[in-house]
Short mmCIF file of C-alpha atoms in Angstrom, two decimals:
data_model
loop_
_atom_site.label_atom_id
_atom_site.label_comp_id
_atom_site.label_asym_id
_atom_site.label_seq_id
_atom_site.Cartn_x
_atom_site.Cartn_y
_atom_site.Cartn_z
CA UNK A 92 0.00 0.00 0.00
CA UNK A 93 1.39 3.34 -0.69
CA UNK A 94 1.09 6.22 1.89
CA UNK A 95 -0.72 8.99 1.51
CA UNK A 96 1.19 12.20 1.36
CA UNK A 97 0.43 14.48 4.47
CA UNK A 98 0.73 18.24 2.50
CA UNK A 99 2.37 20.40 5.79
CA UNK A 100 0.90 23.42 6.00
CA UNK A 101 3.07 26.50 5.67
CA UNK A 102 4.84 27.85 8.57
CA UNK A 103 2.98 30.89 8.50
CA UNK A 104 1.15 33.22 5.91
CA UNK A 105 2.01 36.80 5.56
CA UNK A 106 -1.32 37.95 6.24
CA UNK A 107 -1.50 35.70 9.28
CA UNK A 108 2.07 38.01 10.27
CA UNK A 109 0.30 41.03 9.55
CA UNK A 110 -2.44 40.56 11.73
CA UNK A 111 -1.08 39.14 14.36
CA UNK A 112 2.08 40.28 14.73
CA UNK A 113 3.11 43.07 17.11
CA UNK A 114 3.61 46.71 16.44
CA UNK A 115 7.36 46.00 14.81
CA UNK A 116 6.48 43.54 12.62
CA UNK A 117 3.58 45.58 10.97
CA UNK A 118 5.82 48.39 10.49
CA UNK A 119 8.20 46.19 8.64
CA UNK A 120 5.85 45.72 6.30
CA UNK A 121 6.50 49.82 5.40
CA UNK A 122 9.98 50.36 7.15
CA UNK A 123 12.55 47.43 6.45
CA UNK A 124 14.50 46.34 9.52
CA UNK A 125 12.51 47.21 12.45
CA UNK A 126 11.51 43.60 13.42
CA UNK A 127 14.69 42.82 12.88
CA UNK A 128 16.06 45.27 15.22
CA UNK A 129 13.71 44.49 18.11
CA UNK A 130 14.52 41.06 17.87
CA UNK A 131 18.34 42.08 18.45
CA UNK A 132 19.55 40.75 14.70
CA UNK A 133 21.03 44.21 14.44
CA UNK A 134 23.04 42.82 11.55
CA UNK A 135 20.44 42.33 9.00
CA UNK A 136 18.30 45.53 10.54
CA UNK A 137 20.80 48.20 9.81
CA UNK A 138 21.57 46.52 6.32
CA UNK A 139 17.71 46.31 5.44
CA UNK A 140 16.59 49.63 7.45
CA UNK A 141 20.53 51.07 5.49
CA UNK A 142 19.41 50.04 2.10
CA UNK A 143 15.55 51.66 2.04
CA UNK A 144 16.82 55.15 3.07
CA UNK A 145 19.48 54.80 0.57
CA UNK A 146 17.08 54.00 -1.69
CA UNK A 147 14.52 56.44 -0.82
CA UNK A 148 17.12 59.61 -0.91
CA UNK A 149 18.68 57.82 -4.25
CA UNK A 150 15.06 58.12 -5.73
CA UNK A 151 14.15 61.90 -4.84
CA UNK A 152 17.96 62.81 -5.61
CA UNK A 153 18.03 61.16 -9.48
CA UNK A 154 16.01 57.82 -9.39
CA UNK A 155 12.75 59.48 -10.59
CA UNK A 156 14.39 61.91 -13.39
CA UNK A 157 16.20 58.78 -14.48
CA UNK A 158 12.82 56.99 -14.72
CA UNK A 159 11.25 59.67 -16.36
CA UNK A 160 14.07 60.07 -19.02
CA UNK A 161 12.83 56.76 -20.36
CA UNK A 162 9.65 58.03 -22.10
CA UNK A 163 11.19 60.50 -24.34
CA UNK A 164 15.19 59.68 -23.99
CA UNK A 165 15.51 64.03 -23.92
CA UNK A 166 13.66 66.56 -25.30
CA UNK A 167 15.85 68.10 -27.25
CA UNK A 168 17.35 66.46 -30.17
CA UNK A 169 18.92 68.22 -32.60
CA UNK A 170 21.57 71.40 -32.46
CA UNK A 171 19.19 74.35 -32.18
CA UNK A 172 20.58 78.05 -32.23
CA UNK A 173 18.18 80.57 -29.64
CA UNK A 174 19.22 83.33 -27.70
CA UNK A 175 19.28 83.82 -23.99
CA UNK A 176 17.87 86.65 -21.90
CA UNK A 177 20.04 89.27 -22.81
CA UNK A 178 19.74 88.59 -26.65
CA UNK A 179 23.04 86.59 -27.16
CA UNK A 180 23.24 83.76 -29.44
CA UNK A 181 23.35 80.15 -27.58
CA UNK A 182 23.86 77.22 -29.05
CA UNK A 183 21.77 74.24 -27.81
CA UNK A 184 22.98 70.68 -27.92
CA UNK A 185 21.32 67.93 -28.46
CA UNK A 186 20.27 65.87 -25.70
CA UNK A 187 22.31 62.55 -25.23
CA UNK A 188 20.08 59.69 -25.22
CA UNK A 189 22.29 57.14 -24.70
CA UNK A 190 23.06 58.32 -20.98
CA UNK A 191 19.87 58.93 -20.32
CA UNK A 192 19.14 55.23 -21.49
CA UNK A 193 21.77 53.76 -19.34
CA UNK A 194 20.77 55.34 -16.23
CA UNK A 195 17.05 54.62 -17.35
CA UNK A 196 17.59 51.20 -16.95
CA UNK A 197 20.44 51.11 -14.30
CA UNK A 198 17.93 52.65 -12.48
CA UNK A 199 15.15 50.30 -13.56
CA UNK A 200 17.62 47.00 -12.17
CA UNK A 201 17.56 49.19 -8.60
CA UNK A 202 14.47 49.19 -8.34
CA UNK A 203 14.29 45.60 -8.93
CA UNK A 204 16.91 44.76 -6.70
CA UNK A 205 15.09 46.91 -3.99
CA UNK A 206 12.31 44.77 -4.50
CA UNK A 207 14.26 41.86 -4.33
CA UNK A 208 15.74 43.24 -0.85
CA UNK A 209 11.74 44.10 0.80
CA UNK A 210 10.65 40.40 -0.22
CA UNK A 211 13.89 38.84 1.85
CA UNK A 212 13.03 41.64 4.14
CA UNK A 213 9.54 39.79 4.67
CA UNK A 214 10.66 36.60 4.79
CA UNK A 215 13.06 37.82 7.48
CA UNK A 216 9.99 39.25 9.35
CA UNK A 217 7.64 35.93 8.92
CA UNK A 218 10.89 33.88 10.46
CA UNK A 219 11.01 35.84 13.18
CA UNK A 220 7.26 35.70 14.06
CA UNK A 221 7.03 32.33 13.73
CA UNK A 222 10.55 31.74 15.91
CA UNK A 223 8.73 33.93 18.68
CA UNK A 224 4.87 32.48 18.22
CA UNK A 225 6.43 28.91 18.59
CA UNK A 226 8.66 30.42 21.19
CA UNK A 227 12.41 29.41 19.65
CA UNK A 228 15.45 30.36 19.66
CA UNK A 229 15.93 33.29 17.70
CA UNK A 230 19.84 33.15 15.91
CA UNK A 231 22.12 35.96 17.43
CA UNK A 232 24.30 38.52 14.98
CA UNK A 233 27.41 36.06 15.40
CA UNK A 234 25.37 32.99 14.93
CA UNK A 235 23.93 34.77 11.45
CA UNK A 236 27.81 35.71 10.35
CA UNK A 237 28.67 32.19 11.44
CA UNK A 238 25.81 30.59 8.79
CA UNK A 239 27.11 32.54 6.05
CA UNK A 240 30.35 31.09 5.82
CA UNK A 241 29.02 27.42 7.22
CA UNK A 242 25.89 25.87 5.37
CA UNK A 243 25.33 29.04 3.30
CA UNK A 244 28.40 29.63 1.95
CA UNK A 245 27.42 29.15 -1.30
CA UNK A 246 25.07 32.58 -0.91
CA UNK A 247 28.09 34.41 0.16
CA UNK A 248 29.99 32.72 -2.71
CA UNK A 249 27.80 33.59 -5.31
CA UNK A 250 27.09 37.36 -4.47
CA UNK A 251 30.00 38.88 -6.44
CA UNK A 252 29.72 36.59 -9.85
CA UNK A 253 25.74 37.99 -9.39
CA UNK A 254 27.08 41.31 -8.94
CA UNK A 255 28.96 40.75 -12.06
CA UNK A 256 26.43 39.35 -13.72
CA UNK A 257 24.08 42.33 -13.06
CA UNK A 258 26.95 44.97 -13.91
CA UNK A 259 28.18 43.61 -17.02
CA UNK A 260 25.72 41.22 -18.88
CA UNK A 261 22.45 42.07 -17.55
CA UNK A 262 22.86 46.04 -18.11
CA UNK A 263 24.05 45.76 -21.58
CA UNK A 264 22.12 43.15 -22.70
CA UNK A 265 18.68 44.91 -21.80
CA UNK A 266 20.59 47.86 -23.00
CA UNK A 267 21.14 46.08 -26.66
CA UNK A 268 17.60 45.30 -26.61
CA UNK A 269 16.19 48.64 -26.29
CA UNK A 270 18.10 50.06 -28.54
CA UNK A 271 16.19 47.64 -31.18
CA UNK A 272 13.50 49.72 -30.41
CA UNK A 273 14.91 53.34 -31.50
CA UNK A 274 16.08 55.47 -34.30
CA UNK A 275 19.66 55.06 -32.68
CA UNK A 276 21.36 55.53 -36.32
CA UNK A 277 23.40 57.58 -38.44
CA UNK A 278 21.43 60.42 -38.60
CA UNK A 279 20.63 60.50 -35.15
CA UNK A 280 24.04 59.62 -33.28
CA UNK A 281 23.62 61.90 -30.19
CA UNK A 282 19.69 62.61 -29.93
CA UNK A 283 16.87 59.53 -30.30
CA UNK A 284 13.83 58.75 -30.04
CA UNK A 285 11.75 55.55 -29.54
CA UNK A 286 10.74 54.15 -33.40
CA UNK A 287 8.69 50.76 -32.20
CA UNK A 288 9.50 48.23 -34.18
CA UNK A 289 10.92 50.09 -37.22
CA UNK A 290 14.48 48.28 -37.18
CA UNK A 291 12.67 44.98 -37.55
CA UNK A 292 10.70 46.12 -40.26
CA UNK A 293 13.87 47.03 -41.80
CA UNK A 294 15.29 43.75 -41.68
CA UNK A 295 12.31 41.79 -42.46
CA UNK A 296 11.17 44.00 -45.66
CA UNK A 297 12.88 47.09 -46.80
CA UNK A 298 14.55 46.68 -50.18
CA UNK A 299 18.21 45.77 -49.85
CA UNK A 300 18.61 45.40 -46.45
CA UNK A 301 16.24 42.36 -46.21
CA UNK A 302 17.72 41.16 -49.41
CA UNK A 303 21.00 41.47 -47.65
CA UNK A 304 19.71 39.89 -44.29
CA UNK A 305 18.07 36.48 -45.98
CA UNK A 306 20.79 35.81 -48.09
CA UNK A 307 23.31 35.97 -45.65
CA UNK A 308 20.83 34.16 -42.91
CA UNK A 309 21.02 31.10 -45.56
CA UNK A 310 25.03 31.47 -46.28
CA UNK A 311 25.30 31.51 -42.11
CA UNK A 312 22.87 28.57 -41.68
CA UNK A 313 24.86 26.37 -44.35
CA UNK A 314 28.55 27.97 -43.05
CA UNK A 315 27.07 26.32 -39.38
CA UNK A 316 26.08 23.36 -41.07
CA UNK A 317 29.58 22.00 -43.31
CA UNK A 318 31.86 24.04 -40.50
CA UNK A 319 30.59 21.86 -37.43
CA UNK A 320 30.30 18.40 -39.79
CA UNK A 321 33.45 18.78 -41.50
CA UNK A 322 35.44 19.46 -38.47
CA UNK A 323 33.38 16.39 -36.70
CA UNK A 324 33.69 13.72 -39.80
CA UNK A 325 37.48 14.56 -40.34
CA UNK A 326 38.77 14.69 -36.58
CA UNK A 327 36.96 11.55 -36.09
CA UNK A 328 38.49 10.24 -38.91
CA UNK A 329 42.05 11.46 -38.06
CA UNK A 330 41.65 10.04 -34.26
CA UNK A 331 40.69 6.80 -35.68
CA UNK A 332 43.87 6.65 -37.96
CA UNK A 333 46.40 7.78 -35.20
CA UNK A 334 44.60 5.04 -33.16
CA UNK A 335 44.92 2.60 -34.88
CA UNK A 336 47.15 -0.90 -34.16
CA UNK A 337 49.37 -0.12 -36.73
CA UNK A 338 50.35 3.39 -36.46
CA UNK A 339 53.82 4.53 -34.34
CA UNK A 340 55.21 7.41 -32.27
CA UNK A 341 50.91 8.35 -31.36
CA UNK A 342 51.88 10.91 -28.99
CA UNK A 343 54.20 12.60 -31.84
CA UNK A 344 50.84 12.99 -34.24
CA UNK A 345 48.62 13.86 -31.62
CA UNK A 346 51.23 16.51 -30.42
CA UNK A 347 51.48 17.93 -33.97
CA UNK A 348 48.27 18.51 -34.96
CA UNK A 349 47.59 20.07 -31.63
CA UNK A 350 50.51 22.30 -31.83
CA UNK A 351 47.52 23.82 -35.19
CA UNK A 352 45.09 24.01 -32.72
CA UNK A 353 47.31 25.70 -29.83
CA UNK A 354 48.99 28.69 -32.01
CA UNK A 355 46.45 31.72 -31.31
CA UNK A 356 43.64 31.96 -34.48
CA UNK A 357 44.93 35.41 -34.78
CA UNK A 358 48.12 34.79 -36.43
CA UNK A 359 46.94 31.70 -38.20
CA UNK A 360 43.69 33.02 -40.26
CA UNK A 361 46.15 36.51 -41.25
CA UNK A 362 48.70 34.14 -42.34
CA UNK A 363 45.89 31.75 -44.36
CA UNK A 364 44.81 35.00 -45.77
CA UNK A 365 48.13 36.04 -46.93
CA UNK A 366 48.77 32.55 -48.50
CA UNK A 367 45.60 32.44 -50.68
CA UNK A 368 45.32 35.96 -51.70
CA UNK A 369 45.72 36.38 -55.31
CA UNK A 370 49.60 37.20 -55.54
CA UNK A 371 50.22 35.00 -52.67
CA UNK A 372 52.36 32.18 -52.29
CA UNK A 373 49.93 29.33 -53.14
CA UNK A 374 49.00 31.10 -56.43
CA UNK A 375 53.08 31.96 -56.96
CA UNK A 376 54.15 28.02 -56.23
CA UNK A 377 51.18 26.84 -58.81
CA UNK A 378 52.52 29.62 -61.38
CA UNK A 379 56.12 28.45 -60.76
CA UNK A 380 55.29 24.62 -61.08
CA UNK A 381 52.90 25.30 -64.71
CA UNK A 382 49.63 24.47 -63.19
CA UNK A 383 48.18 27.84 -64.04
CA UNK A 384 49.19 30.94 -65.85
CA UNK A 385 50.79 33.58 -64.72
CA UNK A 386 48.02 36.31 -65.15
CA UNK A 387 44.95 33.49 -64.04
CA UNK A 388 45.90 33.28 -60.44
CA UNK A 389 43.01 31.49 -58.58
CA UNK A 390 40.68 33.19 -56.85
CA UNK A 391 40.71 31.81 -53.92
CA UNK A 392 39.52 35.05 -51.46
CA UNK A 393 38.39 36.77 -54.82
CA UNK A 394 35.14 34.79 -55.97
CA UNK A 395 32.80 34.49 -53.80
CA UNK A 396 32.17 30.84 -54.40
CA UNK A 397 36.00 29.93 -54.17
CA UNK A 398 35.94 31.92 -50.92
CA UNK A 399 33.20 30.38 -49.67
CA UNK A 400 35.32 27.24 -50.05
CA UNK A 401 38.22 28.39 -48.53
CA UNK A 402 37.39 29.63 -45.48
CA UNK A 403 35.36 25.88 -44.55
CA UNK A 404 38.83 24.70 -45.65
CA UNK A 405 40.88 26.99 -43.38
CA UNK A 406 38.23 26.40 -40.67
CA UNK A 407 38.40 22.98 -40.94
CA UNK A 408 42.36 23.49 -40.36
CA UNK A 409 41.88 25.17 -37.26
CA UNK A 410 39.15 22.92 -35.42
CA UNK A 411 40.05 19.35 -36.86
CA UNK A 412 42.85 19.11 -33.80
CA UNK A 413 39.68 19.81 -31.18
CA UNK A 414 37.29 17.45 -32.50
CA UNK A 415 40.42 14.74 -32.82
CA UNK A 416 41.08 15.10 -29.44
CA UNK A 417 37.81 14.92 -27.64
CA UNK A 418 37.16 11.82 -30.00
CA UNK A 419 40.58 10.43 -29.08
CA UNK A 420 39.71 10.40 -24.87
CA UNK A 421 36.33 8.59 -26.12
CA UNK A 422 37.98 5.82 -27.98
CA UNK A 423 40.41 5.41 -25.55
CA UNK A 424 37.36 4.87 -22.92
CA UNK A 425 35.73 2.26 -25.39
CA UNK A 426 35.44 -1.44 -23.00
CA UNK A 427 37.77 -3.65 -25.57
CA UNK A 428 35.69 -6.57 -24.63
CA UNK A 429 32.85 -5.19 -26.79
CA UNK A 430 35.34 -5.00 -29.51
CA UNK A 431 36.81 -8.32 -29.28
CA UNK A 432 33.24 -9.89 -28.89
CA UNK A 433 32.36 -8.11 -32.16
CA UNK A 434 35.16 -9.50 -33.71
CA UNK A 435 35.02 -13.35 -32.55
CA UNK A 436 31.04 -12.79 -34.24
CA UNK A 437 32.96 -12.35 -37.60
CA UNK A 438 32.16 -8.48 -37.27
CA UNK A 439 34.72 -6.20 -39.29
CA UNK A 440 36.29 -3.16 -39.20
CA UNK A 441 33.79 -0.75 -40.32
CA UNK A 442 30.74 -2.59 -39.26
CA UNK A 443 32.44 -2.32 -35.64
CA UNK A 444 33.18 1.53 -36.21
CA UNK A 445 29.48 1.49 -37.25
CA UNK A 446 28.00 -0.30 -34.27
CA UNK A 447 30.12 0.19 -31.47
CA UNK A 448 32.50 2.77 -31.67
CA UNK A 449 31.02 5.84 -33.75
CA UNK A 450 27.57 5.54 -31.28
CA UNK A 451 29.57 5.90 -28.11
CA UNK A 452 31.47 8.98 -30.28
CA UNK A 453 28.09 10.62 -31.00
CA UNK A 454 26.41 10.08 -28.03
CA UNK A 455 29.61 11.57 -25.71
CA UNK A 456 30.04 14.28 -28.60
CA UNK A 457 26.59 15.23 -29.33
CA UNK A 458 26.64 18.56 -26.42
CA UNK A 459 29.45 19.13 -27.82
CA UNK A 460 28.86 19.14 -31.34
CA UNK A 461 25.84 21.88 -30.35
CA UNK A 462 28.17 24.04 -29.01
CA UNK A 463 30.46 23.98 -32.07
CA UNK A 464 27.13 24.68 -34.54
CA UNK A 465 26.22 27.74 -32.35
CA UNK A 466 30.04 28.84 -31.95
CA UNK A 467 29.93 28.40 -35.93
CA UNK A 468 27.08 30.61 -36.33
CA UNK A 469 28.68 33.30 -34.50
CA UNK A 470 32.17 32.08 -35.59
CA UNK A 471 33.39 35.94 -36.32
CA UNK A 472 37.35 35.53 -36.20
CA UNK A 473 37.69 32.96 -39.18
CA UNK A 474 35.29 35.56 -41.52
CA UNK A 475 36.86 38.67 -39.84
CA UNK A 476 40.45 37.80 -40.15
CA UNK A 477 40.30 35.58 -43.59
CA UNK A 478 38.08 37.26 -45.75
CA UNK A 479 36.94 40.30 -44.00
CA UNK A 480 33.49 39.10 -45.19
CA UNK A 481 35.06 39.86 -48.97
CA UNK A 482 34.98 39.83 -51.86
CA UNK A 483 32.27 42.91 -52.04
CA UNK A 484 28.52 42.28 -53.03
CA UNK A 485 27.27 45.50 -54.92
CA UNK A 486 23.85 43.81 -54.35
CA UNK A 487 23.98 43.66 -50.04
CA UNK A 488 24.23 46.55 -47.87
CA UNK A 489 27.33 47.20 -45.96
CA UNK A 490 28.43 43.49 -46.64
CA UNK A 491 30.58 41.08 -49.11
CA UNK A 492 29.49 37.41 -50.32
CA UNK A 493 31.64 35.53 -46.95
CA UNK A 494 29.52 37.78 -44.35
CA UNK A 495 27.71 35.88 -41.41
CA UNK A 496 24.92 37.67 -40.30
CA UNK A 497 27.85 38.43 -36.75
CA UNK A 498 30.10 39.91 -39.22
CA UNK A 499 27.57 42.02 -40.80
CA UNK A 500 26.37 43.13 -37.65
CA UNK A 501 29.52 44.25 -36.84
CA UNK A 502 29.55 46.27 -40.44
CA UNK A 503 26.70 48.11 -39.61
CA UNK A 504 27.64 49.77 -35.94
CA UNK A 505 31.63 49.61 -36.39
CA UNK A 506 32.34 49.72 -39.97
CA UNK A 507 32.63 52.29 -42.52
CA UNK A 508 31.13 55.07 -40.45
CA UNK A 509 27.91 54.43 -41.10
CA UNK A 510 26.35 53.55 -37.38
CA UNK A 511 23.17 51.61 -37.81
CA UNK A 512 22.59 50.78 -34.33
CA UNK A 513 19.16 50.04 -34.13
CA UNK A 514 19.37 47.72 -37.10
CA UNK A 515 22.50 46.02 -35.25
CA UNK A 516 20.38 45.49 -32.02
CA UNK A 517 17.43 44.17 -34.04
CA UNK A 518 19.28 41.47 -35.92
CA UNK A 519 21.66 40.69 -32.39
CA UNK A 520 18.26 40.10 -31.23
CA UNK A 521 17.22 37.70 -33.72
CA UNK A 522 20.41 35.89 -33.71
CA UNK A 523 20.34 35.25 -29.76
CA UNK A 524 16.43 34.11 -30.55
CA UNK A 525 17.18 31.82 -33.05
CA UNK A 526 20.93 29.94 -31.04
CA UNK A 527 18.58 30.16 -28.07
CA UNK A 528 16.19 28.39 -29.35
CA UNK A 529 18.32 25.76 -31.05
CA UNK A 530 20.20 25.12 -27.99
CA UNK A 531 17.29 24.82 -25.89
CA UNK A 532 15.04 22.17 -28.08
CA UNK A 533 18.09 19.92 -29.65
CA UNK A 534 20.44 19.66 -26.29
CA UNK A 535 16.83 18.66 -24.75
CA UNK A 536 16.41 16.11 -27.51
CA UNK A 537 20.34 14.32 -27.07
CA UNK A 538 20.23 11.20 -25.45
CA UNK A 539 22.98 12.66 -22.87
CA UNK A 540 20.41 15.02 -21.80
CA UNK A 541 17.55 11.95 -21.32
CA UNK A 542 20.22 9.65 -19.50
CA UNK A 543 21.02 13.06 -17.10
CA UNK A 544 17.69 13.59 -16.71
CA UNK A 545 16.86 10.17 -15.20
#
């Protein structure tokens, strides 16, 4: 017979603190820290009672001018010539948005964190009433100070990576997104407004822009798709070679094609880009050994299609030694009885690769292999430094044939001095939507995921 799950009722409600508790713990519901400091946790008191009259003289000295900035981003926004009082000329300038913004939404996160603190605040309260209803011991400021560095460390820990978090990803990611939502271009570098979803539209349906944006949202899909197989297929292949019974010296191979993998991607894809450029030394060796002529060098960076095809090759290159060695610890890890049963059952070589060994690869591999897809999409150094998204496409705005949609992003708000920042926000947004999403429903759908799960 199976038991019948007693649900515990909670420990006490919040409206069963407010009205019964005493005289300090309804004014904590308005002033932060007072039960707190009746109860003799003078710790936590000054801290909560400390943080809402920072917050409250924060708020009347900027907070609320902050938060109003936000509906307009400044009045003025373009240089206007007036004249003050006495009848001089004055020169107004335009109001900067982009401050007013920022301190928009920094003060938009304080106000959240505030909240954040008056909820602990309460929870802090209801502890305490129920400690004195049921008549317990109620923890001292040294025992508190004691528990954060004892059973909640990992609180104390994680404060500072949150603070982090908060200061430096948070901020300028909601910061990004906004500015999706403006006129923040070109013609409006200092003073903006709010434009709805006008950048979007852009993207999605004005003339060569959204030409621009599909085609190269097809050339990044299919870059994602031969990068992260070709790099998988061939380091699999390569570990299975050095691997093998017959080959010597393993540590020697491994060592060398890791040695590819270890010398920074900086110096390697300016170098690649120097060897294949037209009057480079590929094309000067295959003019010096009568493969080609002399004035038909091939275009390997030149053509699109030919560059297309290099820079999978040079990729390949580069992330071959990664994929070698992560399949190198699996095989390695494969139980040899499996293979030696396979073997006495008359099994061969490839139908053993095909049954045993290339399952466990995929299965170990497949998290991995996600990663290297999304890293692909966004894979700006190999386009950046090989090509520089080259050669040019008269028919795409402010991008060449080799441009992933990260590349092109970074055309329009660093390159060229043509600042299309809303546009750049817009399609940054789409491209975290779209990895997100990826991420999200295939790592769900990999069988390392399942096993974890259960």
């Amino acid at each position: 017979m199976f038991k019948k799950k007693i649900k515990l009722p909670p420990e006490a409600t919040f409206k069963e603190v407010w009205s019964k508790g005493d005289i300090a713990t309804k004014l904590s519901f308005i002033v932060m820290g007072i039960s707190q400091l009746k109860n003799k946790q003078w710790l936590k008191g000054i801290l909560f009672l400390l943080s809402e009259i920072l917050f409250i003289a924060w708020l009347i000295i900027g907070g609320i001018s902050s938060i109003a900035g936000l509906s307009n981003l400044g009045e003025n926004k373009t240089l206007r010539r007036t004249v003050d009082a006495q009848g001089y000329p004055v020169t107004l300038q335009p109001d900067a948005s982009l401050p007013i913004l920022l301190f928009g939404v920094l003060s938009l996160i304080v106000i959240a964190l505030l909240i954040y603190i008056y909820y602990a605040n309460l929870k802090s309260v209801r502890h305490l009433y129920v400690l004195n209803r049921d008549q317990k011991h109620i923890p001292t400021v040294k025992e508190d100070l004691k528990s954060l560095f004892d059973e909640r460390i990992h609180q104390t820990l994680m404060t500072i990576p949150l603070i982090g978090i908060l200061a430096f990803t948070v901020l300028p990611l909601m910061i990004n997104i906004l500015i999706a939502f403006t006129n923040y271009d070109f013609n409006h570098q200092i003073g903006f407004s709010w434009a709805g979803f006008q950048a979007f539209g852009k993207i999605f349906t004005q003339g060569n822009i959204s030409h621009t944006f599909f085609s190269l949202l097809l050339w990044t899909i299919i870059w994602a798709i031969l990068a992260t197989f070709t790099t998988f297929f061939f380091g699999v292949l390569l570990a299975l070679l050095i691997e093998s019974k017959g080959i010597k010296a393993k540590g020697f191979w491994r060592t060398l094609f890791v040695i590819v993998f270890a010398m920074p991607q900086f110096m390697s894809l300016l170098m690649m880009s120097q060897f294949f450029a037209d009057g480079g030394p590929v094309n000067t060796w295959l003019v010096n050994m009568h493969f080609i002529g002399g004035n038909n060098p091939i275009p390997f960076l030149s053509d699109p299609t030919f560059a297309k095809i290099t820079v999978l090759i040079v990729n390949g290159w580069i992330g071959i030694p990664v994929s070698m060695l992560l399949t190198t610890a699996i095989i390695q890890n494969i139980s040899q009885d499996q293979v030696e049963a396979a073997r006495i059952d008359g099994a061969n070589t490839f139908q053993i690769f095909r049954a045993i060994t290339f399952p466990q690869i995929l299965f170990v591999m497949t998290p991995a292999l996600i990663q290297q897809f999304v890293g692909n999409i966004n894979n700006f150094n190999v386009i950046f430094l090989l090509t520089g998204g080259g050669p040019l496409n008269s028919n795409f705005y402010q991008a060449g044939s080799t441009d992933l949609l990260i590349t092109w992003l970074f055309n329009l708000t660093m390159k060229g001095g043509i600042a299309n920042y809303n546009i750049g926000s817009a399609l940054g947004i789409f491209i975290f939507i779209v990895v997100a999403t990826f991420s999200l429903i295939t790592y769900r759908r990999t069988s390392a995921f399942k096993e974890g799960a259960n």
